[in-house]
Amino acid sequence: MSKGDRRTPPPEPEPLPAPVVDAHTHLDACGASNAAEVHRMVDRAEAAGIGRVVTVADDLDSARWTVEAAGWDERVYSAVALHPTRAKDFGETERKTLRELVRDPRVVAVGETGLDYYWDFSPPEPQQEAFRWHIGLAKETGKPLMIHDRDAHEDIVRILEEEGAPETVIFHCFSGDAEFARRCVEAGYVLSFAGTATFRNANARGLREAAASVPAGQMLVETDAPFLAPHPFRGRPNEPYCVNYTVRDLAELRGESVEELAVAVSTTAERVFQLDRVVGS
């Protein structure tokens, strides 16, 4: 693929036979900064069968923006937290702000929080402390906990067990193998699969086995846009409409029709995020 191709977004696909939810995206990082740009981005998604999106924060400015964006368009919902790579800066100001923002009726999850041992922006100790605090916030508000887990499977599970997991736990951009998926499913957790689950390299084999094995009632799909564009567009700019490609690929992997999987993950998203209770939906 040439450099020019890598800057070109994937083509807009034929719409899915049933609408789905992009369970985790970053509209601001995709380039949307105002209401008109959010509308255009979500219009593109809806034309591909992605009727609603959850736009997710990674710092306080982003958290404020996601809540504002969710008020601009009824197809947009918000999740707020401080990303684990920023946990060294997690203090009273962050706690107070997030407590205020999470009360907004269009905030449907506490996230993304968790642990990231791949990058060294924050030491493990403040990450774990912040993760424990976010677990408490999710339980306090009754909203799902959206987890970022990178190279930290065992500590994530251990801390969830020690703190007592919230009623709903979502592993965003699930990155484990089939055995770790089995453990998460048995614990009642929900696994959200991004474009990485469509990759064809050897490192993705275990992840694809996991995606093939998870019950549809505990499965979501996402873009994590602007990152992780699905196969065969790996490396290109990503947007919520590209969930379409992920759904089609995973349906084939699982031996299901595209419509069956689309309906299943949409039903799961409705339940997990309690979308029927969100004002303006």
JSON list of C-alpha atoms in Angstrom, two decimals, residues 83-90 114-131 152 155 159:
[
{"chain": "A", "resi": 83, "resn": "HIS", "atom": "CA", "xyz": [-7.33, 7.19, 30.29]},
{"chain": "A", "resi": 84, "resn": "PRO", "atom": "CA", "xyz": [-4.87, 5.01, 32.25]},
{"chain": "A", "resi": 85, "resn": "THR", "atom": "CA", "xyz": [-1.88, 6.47, 30.39]},
{"chain": "A", "resi": 86, "resn": "ARG", "atom": "CA", "xyz": [-2.81, 9.82, 32.00]},
{"chain": "A", "resi": 87, "resn": "ALA", "atom": "CA", "xyz": [-3.26, 8.40, 35.50]},
{"chain": "A", "resi": 88, "resn": "LYS", "atom": "CA", "xyz": [-0.15, 10.05, 36.93]},
{"chain": "A", "resi": 89, "resn": "ASP", "atom": "CA", "xyz": [-2.13, 13.32, 36.72]},
{"chain": "A", "resi": 90, "resn": "PHE", "atom": "CA", "xyz": [-5.22, 11.88, 38.41]},
{"chain": "A", "resi": 114, "resn": "GLY", "atom": "CA", "xyz": [-8.17, 0.40, 33.17]},
{"chain": "A", "resi": 115, "resn": "LEU", "atom": "CA", "xyz": [-4.48, -0.42, 32.79]},
{"chain": "A", "resi": 116, "resn": "ASP", "atom": "CA", "xyz": [-1.93, 0.07, 30.03]},
{"chain": "A", "resi": 117, "resn": "TYR", "atom": "CA", "xyz": [1.45, -1.57, 30.57]},
{"chain": "A", "resi": 118, "resn": "TYR", "atom": "CA", "xyz": [2.52, -1.15, 26.94]},
{"chain": "A", "resi": 119, "resn": "TRP", "atom": "CA", "xyz": [3.23, 2.59, 27.17]},
{"chain": "A", "resi": 120, "resn": "ASP", "atom": "CA", "xyz": [5.23, 4.09, 30.04]},
{"chain": "A", "resi": 121, "resn": "PHE", "atom": "CA", "xyz": [3.39, 7.41, 30.37]},
{"chain": "A", "resi": 122, "resn": "SER", "atom": "CA", "xyz": [2.09, 6.50, 33.85]},
{"chain": "A", "resi": 123, "resn": "PRO", "atom": "CA", "xyz": [3.56, 4.02, 36.36]},
{"chain": "A", "resi": 124, "resn": "PRO", "atom": "CA", "xyz": [1.42, 1.00, 37.33]},
{"chain": "A", "resi": 125, "resn": "GLU", "atom": "CA", "xyz": [0.62, 2.27, 40.84]},
{"chain": "A", "resi": 126, "resn": "PRO", "atom": "CA", "xyz": [-1.30, 5.44, 39.88]},
{"chain": "A", "resi": 127, "resn": "GLN", "atom": "CA", "xyz": [-2.98, 3.52, 37.07]},
{"chain": "A", "resi": 128, "resn": "GLN", "atom": "CA", "xyz": [-4.27, 0.94, 39.50]},
{"chain": "A", "resi": 129, "resn": "GLU", "atom": "CA", "xyz": [-5.39, 3.58, 41.96]},
{"chain": "A", "resi": 130, "resn": "ALA", "atom": "CA", "xyz": [-7.31, 5.46, 39.25]},
{"chain": "A", "resi": 131, "resn": "PHE", "atom": "CA", "xyz": [-8.81, 2.21, 37.96]},
{"chain": "A", "resi": 152, "resn": "ALA", "atom": "CA", "xyz": [-2.52, -6.10, 31.72]},
{"chain": "A", "resi": 155, "resn": "ASP", "atom": "CA", "xyz": [-4.06, -7.23, 36.99]},
{"chain": "A", "resi": 159, "resn": "ILE", "atom": "CA", "xyz": [-8.54, -5.65, 40.67]}
]
